Amino acid sequence: MAIKRDSYSADEHSILYAETGGCCPLCTMPILFQKKDSRKPSKGYEVAHIYPLNPTQSQATALVGYPVPSDINALENVIALCPTCHTKYDKDFKLDELIRLRKIKDGYLSEARAKQTASQHTIQEEVYEILDAIAAFDFDETALSPTNFNVSTVDKKLKTGMSPLQKHEIKIYAISFYVRIRDHIRTLEQQDQASVRILQNQINSYYLAMNKQNPENKDLVFNYVAQWMSAKTNKPILAAKVLTSFFVQNCEVFDVGTE
Ligand SMILES: [Zn+2]
């Protein structure tokens, strides 16, 4: 029997629109647009089922072996697409395209979860000062001193689930900034050791929450920690990435080698 298509509420539309960032995830065209002679924007998207609502014969053939979602009309199985991409997706259905769309949607869902979790995690004021210091470091390339510590710690800690490119970024930041951040944090510790401890615990606890939500993807975990730090403090994301890299190198934070 054919499954009835749900009609989605205004709030659900808000979610579906917002998660795309306002652009069709397949062709990047804006999905709200301004008609000539109109002061209000018009909706330029349709709600598309990722796993087809009522698969046609050819869709069913392509879907053999692919798990059927428990609720096909659930928000987790729908995504806003521009009408052109929606029609093409349904008419010219391919399993590869479903897998691609599923991956995009899973990215939206994990980002929404990270943001929601971020709102519940506070961060010590000390981090503002550290991020300001990082942003203000006078960068002298001749001062790079990779021999001061063992970069292989990063490899050990991030054995699984992180891409080589992401590991490389963390190592570069660690090499360039490790000593200066360590010294800066030591100075802060002399003033108020408890606060620095609390800060480390806060970062650790947000990391653990992200790791729980994205157990297979350490790239995401790293970036969510940096985004959280940047969003909480309104400081540049680059400074937050540098500091997150420091914690990867220095602390029990990101210590996932024992999994
Ligand atoms: Zn499109």
mmCIF file of N, CA, C and O in Angstrom, residues 55-88:
data_model
loop_
_atom_site.group_PDB
_atom_site.id
_atom_site.type_symbol
_atom_site.label_atom_id
_atom_site.label_comp_id
_atom_site.label_asym_id
_atom_site.label_seq_id
_atom_site.Cartn_x
_atom_site.Cartn_y
_atom_site.Cartn_z
ATOM 1 N N PRO A 55 8.759 3.808 -3.707
ATOM 2 C CA PRO A 55 9.680 3.542 -4.818
ATOM 3 C C PRO A 55 8.969 2.987 -6.052
ATOM 4 O O PRO A 55 8.117 2.104 -5.943
ATOM 5 N N THR A 56 9.321 3.532 -7.211
ATOM 6 C CA THR A 56 8.836 2.974 -8.475
ATOM 7 C C THR A 56 9.567 1.656 -8.710
ATOM 8 O O THR A 56 10.516 1.331 -7.980
ATOM 9 N N GLN A 57 9.161 0.967 -9.747
ATOM 10 C CA GLN A 57 9.798 -0.331 -10.038
ATOM 11 C C GLN A 57 11.304 -0.169 -10.218
ATOM 12 O O GLN A 57 12.097 -0.906 -9.626
ATOM 13 N N SER A 58 11.714 0.848 -10.994
ATOM 14 C CA SER A 58 13.153 0.994 -11.264
ATOM 15 C C SER A 58 13.891 1.476 -10.007
ATOM 16 O O SER A 58 15.027 1.081 -9.750
ATOM 17 N N GLN A 59 13.221 2.310 -9.193
ATOM 18 C CA GLN A 59 13.845 2.732 -7.926
ATOM 19 C C GLN A 59 14.010 1.525 -7.008
ATOM 20 O O GLN A 59 15.064 1.331 -6.395
ATOM 21 N N ALA A 60 12.975 0.697 -6.941
ATOM 22 C CA ALA A 60 13.021 -0.488 -6.077
ATOM 23 C C ALA A 60 14.172 -1.404 -6.486
ATOM 24 O O ALA A 60 14.870 -1.964 -5.626
ATOM 25 N N THR A 61 14.402 -1.524 -7.793
ATOM 26 C CA THR A 61 15.511 -2.355 -8.275
ATOM 27 C C THR A 61 16.843 -1.787 -7.798
ATOM 28 O O THR A 61 17.708 -2.521 -7.308
ATOM 29 N N ALA A 62 16.977 -0.449 -7.914
ATOM 30 C CA ALA A 62 18.235 0.190 -7.489
ATOM 31 C C ALA A 62 18.445 0.085 -5.974
ATOM 32 O O ALA A 62 19.577 0.105 -5.496
ATOM 33 N N LEU A 63 17.316 -0.040 -5.238
ATOM 34 C CA LEU A 63 17.398 -0.001 -3.767
ATOM 35 C C LEU A 63 17.584 -1.370 -3.122
ATOM 36 O O LEU A 63 17.700 -1.459 -1.892
ATOM 37 N N VAL A 64 17.647 -2.409 -3.921
ATOM 38 C CA VAL A 64 17.754 -3.763 -3.354
ATOM 39 C C VAL A 64 18.956 -3.825 -2.399
ATOM 40 O O VAL A 64 20.064 -3.429 -2.739
ATOM 41 N N GLY A 65 18.715 -4.268 -1.181
ATOM 42 C CA GLY A 65 19.799 -4.403 -0.202
ATOM 43 C C GLY A 65 20.027 -3.159 0.629
ATOM 44 O O GLY A 65 20.727 -3.204 1.635
ATOM 45 N N TYR A 66 19.439 -2.029 0.232
ATOM 46 C CA TYR A 66 19.622 -0.800 1.007
ATOM 47 C C TYR A 66 18.547 -0.751 2.103
ATOM 48 O O TYR A 66 17.380 -0.971 1.828
ATOM 49 N N PRO A 67 18.972 -0.462 3.357
ATOM 50 C CA PRO A 67 17.979 -0.517 4.447
ATOM 51 C C PRO A 67 16.877 0.538 4.308
ATOM 52 O O PRO A 67 17.152 1.691 3.976
ATOM 53 N N VAL A 68 15.653 0.121 4.582
ATOM 54 C CA VAL A 68 14.506 1.036 4.531
ATOM 55 C C VAL A 68 14.430 1.790 5.857
ATOM 56 O O VAL A 68 14.471 1.168 6.914
ATOM 57 N N PRO A 69 14.357 3.130 5.829
ATOM 58 C CA PRO A 69 14.255 3.861 7.100
ATOM 59 C C PRO A 69 12.954 3.531 7.822
ATOM 60 O O PRO A 69 11.955 3.212 7.178
ATOM 61 N N SER A 70 12.985 3.602 9.164
ATOM 62 C CA SER A 70 11.800 3.206 9.931
ATOM 63 C C SER A 70 10.633 4.160 9.684
ATOM 64 O O SER A 70 9.484 3.749 9.680
ATOM 65 N N ASP A 71 10.928 5.449 9.485
ATOM 66 C CA ASP A 71 9.864 6.412 9.193
ATOM 67 C C ASP A 71 10.281 7.227 7.971
ATOM 68 O O ASP A 71 11.104 8.136 8.068
ATOM 69 N N ILE A 72 9.684 6.887 6.842
ATOM 70 C CA ILE A 72 10.109 7.513 5.574
ATOM 71 C C ILE A 72 9.773 9.001 5.546
ATOM 72 O O ILE A 72 10.451 9.792 4.905
ATOM 73 N N ASN A 73 8.704 9.386 6.281
ATOM 74 C CA ASN A 73 8.318 10.795 6.297
ATOM 75 C C ASN A 73 9.048 11.615 7.369
ATOM 76 O O ASN A 73 8.836 12.824 7.475
ATOM 77 N N ALA A 74 9.890 10.965 8.168
ATOM 78 C CA ALA A 74 10.586 11.691 9.244
ATOM 79 C C ALA A 74 11.491 12.774 8.666
ATOM 80 O O ALA A 74 11.985 12.655 7.533
ATOM 81 N N LEU A 75 11.724 13.812 9.465
ATOM 82 C CA LEU A 75 12.592 14.918 8.999
ATOM 83 C C LEU A 75 13.982 14.411 8.618
ATOM 84 O O LEU A 75 14.645 14.985 7.771
ATOM 85 N N GLU A 76 14.415 13.320 9.278
ATOM 86 C CA GLU A 76 15.744 12.760 8.993
ATOM 87 C C GLU A 76 15.839 12.210 7.579
ATOM 88 O O GLU A 76 16.927 12.011 7.059
ATOM 89 N N ASN A 77 14.676 11.917 6.962
ATOM 90 C CA ASN A 77 14.717 11.341 5.604
ATOM 91 C C ASN A 77 14.299 12.347 4.526
ATOM 92 O O ASN A 77 14.105 11.960 3.379
ATOM 93 N N VAL A 78 14.136 13.604 4.891
ATOM 94 C CA VAL A 78 13.781 14.592 3.858
ATOM 95 C C VAL A 78 14.782 15.741 3.865
ATOM 96 O O VAL A 78 15.448 16.001 4.867
ATOM 97 N N ILE A 79 14.864 16.396 2.708
ATOM 98 C CA ILE A 79 15.844 17.474 2.535
ATOM 99 C C ILE A 79 15.272 18.470 1.526
ATOM 100 O O ILE A 79 14.525 18.083 0.623
ATOM 101 N N ALA A 80 15.586 19.749 1.720
ATOM 102 C CA ALA A 80 15.104 20.769 0.779
ATOM 103 C C ALA A 80 15.988 20.765 -0.470
ATOM 104 O O ALA A 80 17.211 20.869 -0.372
ATOM 105 N N LEU A 81 15.364 20.611 -1.625
ATOM 106 C CA LEU A 81 16.093 20.665 -2.903
ATOM 107 C C LEU A 81 15.394 21.654 -3.822
ATOM 108 O O LEU A 81 14.175 21.845 -3.722
ATOM 109 N N CYS A 82 16.129 22.268 -4.749
ATOM 110 C CA CYS A 82 15.478 23.092 -5.760
ATOM 111 C C CYS A 82 14.639 22.163 -6.648
ATOM 112 O O CYS A 82 14.937 20.963 -6.745
ATOM 113 N N PRO A 83 13.567 22.670 -7.282
ATOM 114 C CA PRO A 83 12.677 21.784 -8.058
ATOM 115 C C PRO A 83 13.418 21.009 -9.151
ATOM 116 O O PRO A 83 13.116 19.828 -9.385
ATOM 117 N N THR A 84 14.397 21.637 -9.789
ATOM 118 C CA THR A 84 15.125 20.953 -10.869
ATOM 119 C C THR A 84 15.872 19.725 -10.334
ATOM 120 O O THR A 84 15.783 18.629 -10.900
ATOM 121 N N CYS A 85 16.612 19.924 -9.244
ATOM 122 C CA CYS A 85 17.369 18.801 -8.672
ATOM 123 C C CYS A 85 16.434 17.731 -8.112
ATOM 124 O O CYS A 85 16.732 16.542 -8.186
ATOM 125 N N HIS A 86 15.301 18.184 -7.537
ATOM 126 C CA HIS A 86 14.340 17.226 -6.986
ATOM 127 C C HIS A 86 13.803 16.307 -8.084
ATOM 128 O O HIS A 86 13.794 15.085 -7.945
ATOM 129 N N THR A 87 13.371 16.918 -9.198
ATOM 130 C CA THR A 87 12.826 16.129 -10.314
ATOM 131 C C THR A 87 13.877 15.167 -10.853
ATOM 132 O O THR A 87 13.614 13.982 -11.063
ATOM 133 N N LYS A 88 15.090 15.687 -11.008
ATOM 134 C CA LYS A 88 16.163 14.849 -11.560
ATOM 135 C C LYS A 88 16.462 13.686 -10.608
ATOM 136 O O LYS A 88 16.655 12.549 -11.046
#
